[in-house]
Tab-separated table of C-alpha atoms in Angstrom:
chain	number	residue	atom	x	y	z
A	1	ILE	CA	-0.311	-0.305	-0.144
A	2	VAL	CA	1.271	3.605	-0.963
A	3	LEU	CA	0.021	6.564	0.653
A	4	ALA	CA	1.204	10.130	-0.974
A	5	GLY	CA	0.297	11.963	1.414
A	6	ASP	CA	-2.700	14.225	2.343
A	7	ILE	CA	-4.070	11.735	5.474
A	8	ALA	CA	-4.942	14.120	7.350
A	9	GLY	CA	-3.877	17.573	9.735
A	10	ARG	CA	-4.186	16.272	12.311
A	11	ASN	CA	-3.038	13.583	14.547
A	12	SER	CA	-5.698	11.971	15.381
A	13	LEU	CA	-7.228	11.547	12.406
A	14	ILE	CA	-4.229	9.937	11.191
A	15	GLU	CA	-4.290	7.183	13.717
A	16	ASP	CA	-7.240	6.798	13.716
A	17	PHE	CA	-6.550	6.211	9.321
A	18	PHE	CA	-4.170	3.756	10.275
A	19	TYR	CA	-5.658	2.303	12.871
A	20	TYR	CA	-8.768	1.856	11.080
A	21	ARG	CA	-7.308	1.774	6.970
A	22	ILE	CA	-4.437	0.080	6.947
A	23	PRO	CA	-4.252	-3.758	6.883
A	24	ARG	CA	-1.634	-4.785	9.669
A	25	ASP	CA	-0.746	-8.112	7.228
A	26	LYS	CA	0.374	-5.417	3.828
A	27	GLN	CA	3.108	-3.360	3.789
A	28	THR	CA	2.682	0.455	3.571
A	29	ILE	CA	4.357	3.110	2.735
A	30	TYR	CA	3.549	6.593	3.842
A	31	ILE	CA	4.774	10.166	2.482
A	32	ALA	CA	3.114	12.438	3.979
A	33	GLY	CA	1.691	15.625	1.946
A	34	ASN	CA	2.089	19.566	2.557
A	35	HIS	CA	-1.731	19.175	4.735
A	36	GLU	CA	-0.283	16.864	6.737
A	37	TYR	CA	1.664	19.846	8.160
A	38	GLU	CA	-1.273	22.335	8.020
A	39	HIS	CA	-1.479	24.534	11.839
A	40	HIS	CA	2.241	22.326	13.508
A	41	ASP	CA	5.844	22.716	13.173
A	42	PHE	CA	7.148	21.290	9.979
A	43	GLN	CA	9.793	19.890	11.951
A	44	THR	CA	7.651	18.453	15.005
A	45	LYS	CA	5.053	16.911	12.250
A	46	ASN	CA	8.111	14.915	10.691
A	47	THR	CA	8.808	13.770	13.788
A	48	TYR	CA	5.986	12.307	14.821
A	49	LEU	CA	4.645	11.506	11.887
A	50	LYS	CA	7.966	8.991	11.781
A	51	GLU	CA	7.448	7.618	15.640
A	52	ILE	CA	3.715	7.019	14.508
A	53	CYS	CA	4.552	5.778	11.513
A	54	LYS	CA	6.505	2.973	13.607
A	55	GLU	CA	3.712	2.595	16.027
A	56	PHE	CA	1.875	1.348	13.204
A	57	GLY	CA	4.762	-1.019	11.125
A	58	ILE	CA	4.429	1.394	8.862
A	59	HIS	CA	6.983	2.924	6.394
A	60	TYR	CA	7.255	6.384	6.718
A	61	LEU	CA	10.052	7.955	3.950
A	62	PHE	CA	11.096	11.559	4.208
A	63	ASN	CA	13.449	11.033	1.798
A	64	GLU	CA	14.332	7.519	1.970
A	65	ARG	CA	14.736	4.904	0.617
A	66	VAL	CA	13.105	0.967	1.462
A	67	ASP	CA	13.392	-2.264	-0.030
A	68	ILE	CA	10.216	-4.647	0.077
A	69	ASN	CA	10.473	-7.862	-1.620
A	70	GLY	CA	13.725	-6.985	-4.325
A	71	ILE	CA	11.405	-4.104	-4.859
A	72	ARG	CA	13.518	-0.109	-4.363
A	73	PHE	CA	10.700	2.578	-3.027
A	74	LEU	CA	11.783	5.928	-2.492
A	75	GLY	CA	9.983	8.064	-1.001
A	76	THR	CA	10.041	12.032	-0.435
A	77	PRO	CA	7.567	14.852	-0.194
A	78	LEU	CA	9.106	16.523	-2.966
A	79	PHE	CA	8.152	19.880	-2.336
A	80	SER	CA	7.938	22.158	-5.630
A	81	ASN	CA	10.921	24.625	-6.641
A	82	LEU	CA	8.563	26.832	-9.071
A	83	SER	CA	11.097	26.151	-11.475
A	84	GLY	CA	10.512	26.944	-15.044
A	85	PHE	CA	7.673	28.963	-14.213
A	86	TYR	CA	9.037	32.310	-14.249
A	87	ASN	CA	8.614	33.809	-18.188
A	88	ARG	CA	5.054	31.575	-18.540
A	89	PHE	CA	4.157	33.384	-15.823
A	90	PHE	CA	5.647	36.939	-15.711
A	91	PRO	CA	6.626	37.786	-19.220
A	92	ASN	CA	6.577	41.150	-18.943
A	93	SER	CA	7.458	42.093	-15.116
A	94	GLU	CA	8.820	45.309	-14.645
A	95	LYS	CA	10.007	44.653	-11.782
A	96	ALA	CA	13.808	44.131	-11.051
A	97	LYS	CA	13.984	41.076	-9.604
A	98	THR	CA	15.488	37.556	-9.735
A	99	PRO	CA	13.941	35.340	-12.144
A	100	GLN	CA	11.531	34.134	-9.548
A	101	GLU	CA	11.110	36.434	-7.362
A	102	ASP	CA	7.903	37.737	-9.070
A	103	LEU	CA	6.497	33.891	-8.795
A	104	ILE	CA	7.399	33.531	-5.124
A	105	GLU	CA	5.788	36.108	-3.925
A	106	TRP	CA	2.353	35.400	-5.590
A	107	VAL	CA	2.949	31.882	-4.163
A	108	GLN	CA	3.487	33.599	-0.701
A	109	THR	CA	0.127	35.481	-0.016
A	110	HIS	CA	-2.073	32.986	-2.655
A	111	ILE	CA	-1.229	29.489	-1.261
A	112	SER	CA	-2.196	28.763	2.516
A	113	ASP	CA	0.063	26.675	3.182
A	114	PHE	CA	2.307	29.329	4.286
A	115	LYS	CA	-0.492	31.093	6.391
A	116	LEU	CA	-0.738	27.934	8.434
A	117	ILE	CA	2.300	25.573	8.508
A	118	GLN	CA	4.898	26.426	11.290
A	119	HIS	CA	8.654	26.364	10.577
A	120	LYS	CA	10.347	27.146	14.171
A	121	ASN	CA	13.955	26.944	11.966
A	122	SER	CA	12.532	29.052	9.057
A	123	VAL	CA	14.492	31.421	6.770
A	124	ASP	CA	12.319	34.440	7.827
A	125	GLY	CA	13.289	33.687	11.684
A	126	GLU	CA	9.347	35.072	11.723
A	127	GLY	CA	8.897	30.817	12.400
A	128	LYS	CA	6.661	30.509	8.826
A	129	TRP	CA	7.012	28.289	6.467
A	130	THR	CA	8.161	30.237	3.068
A	131	VAL	CA	8.479	29.987	-0.251
A	132	TYR	CA	12.389	29.643	0.474
A	133	ASP	CA	12.173	26.715	3.178
A	134	MET	CA	10.152	24.975	0.429
A	135	ILE	CA	12.521	24.725	-2.410
A	136	ALA	CA	15.189	23.820	0.338
A	137	GLN	CA	13.443	20.917	0.909
A	138	PHE	CA	13.282	20.985	-3.274
A	139	ASN	CA	16.782	20.941	-3.454
A	140	GLN	CA	17.348	18.376	-0.256
A	141	ALA	CA	15.125	15.797	-2.122
A	142	TYR	CA	16.434	16.538	-5.206
A	143	ASN	CA	19.975	15.289	-4.311
A	144	PHE	CA	18.156	12.294	-2.402
A	145	LEU	CA	16.460	11.061	-5.403
A	146	LYS	CA	19.866	11.965	-8.255
A	147	GLU	CA	22.251	9.648	-5.525
A	148	GLU	CA	20.407	6.843	-5.007
A	149	LEU	CA	19.683	6.697	-8.362
A	150	GLU	CA	22.686	7.347	-8.873
A	151	LYS	CA	23.895	4.028	-7.355
A	152	GLY	CA	22.339	1.869	-9.031
A	153	PHE	CA	20.340	-1.565	-8.231
A	154	ASN	CA	19.846	-4.934	-9.939
A	155	GLY	CA	15.851	-4.349	-9.618
A	156	THR	CA	12.876	-2.341	-9.931
A	157	THR	CA	12.999	1.177	-8.374
A	158	VAL	CA	9.335	2.986	-7.716
A	159	THR	CA	9.596	6.540	-6.821
A	160	VAL	CA	6.393	8.046	-4.477
A	161	THR	CA	6.278	11.982	-3.717
A	162	HIS	CA	3.602	13.746	-3.130
A	163	PHE	CA	3.918	16.577	-5.845
A	164	ALA	CA	4.475	15.733	-9.011
A	165	PRO	CA	8.078	15.530	-10.342
A	166	LEU	CA	7.044	16.967	-13.373
A	167	PHE	CA	3.688	18.636	-14.815
A	168	ASP	CA	3.744	20.541	-18.545
A	169	PHE	CA	0.925	22.596	-18.429
A	170	SER	CA	1.143	22.618	-22.711
A	171	LYS	CA	-1.233	18.764	-22.866
A	172	LEU	CA	-4.208	21.068	-20.029
A	173	ASN	CA	-6.863	23.513	-20.535
A	174	VAL	CA	-6.058	25.281	-17.284
A	175	PRO	CA	-7.174	29.513	-17.252
A	176	GLU	CA	-4.281	31.203	-17.951
A	177	ASN	CA	-4.772	32.891	-14.579
A	178	ASP	CA	-5.094	29.356	-12.558
A	179	GLN	CA	-1.436	28.663	-13.901
A	180	PRO	CA	0.704	30.210	-10.461
A	181	LYS	CA	-1.476	28.692	-8.261
A	182	ASN	CA	-1.033	24.815	-10.183
A	183	SER	CA	2.411	26.295	-10.791
A	184	TYR	CA	2.789	25.306	-6.914
A	185	TRP	CA	1.907	21.574	-6.766
A	186	ALA	CA	4.515	20.592	-9.245
A	187	ASN	CA	8.122	20.343	-10.218
A	188	HIS	CA	9.524	21.671	-13.905
């Protein structure tokens, strides 16, 4: 069983889900989604998830690997890095900013995660999850995946992420005004 995040935010709901919905005789892999962190501190929630998963015999993968029956599972939330979207969404920006700053500002003010997730080690020093924290997490996840995949493996590899590893909006009928928000959920 693979759970790729957004199971619940409240700890009691996660515990109930594991208790009532996950068969004890099945190997289960769990990757947290962004909603698990809402109204919680990022590091504290990761610690809790690791502990509760261990209690239920579930493999919690946060930039980690587990081999099950000859299959290598690589797991990470793979938070967004917002790359590749700046020119498409803000092609005529008159502001003298770095290539992503308009999009970063838009995401920081329009995506609820940045109002609801706490992060005591945040780069802003104010204890709130920021786009820069998210990008730092993406970089750690990317490096983890790159290193693991370079090791090679004599078998099947399954990579499990919460945020999409690649998203091409040109193949979707997404209205222009929704594309910046949708770019938050995927990497390019």
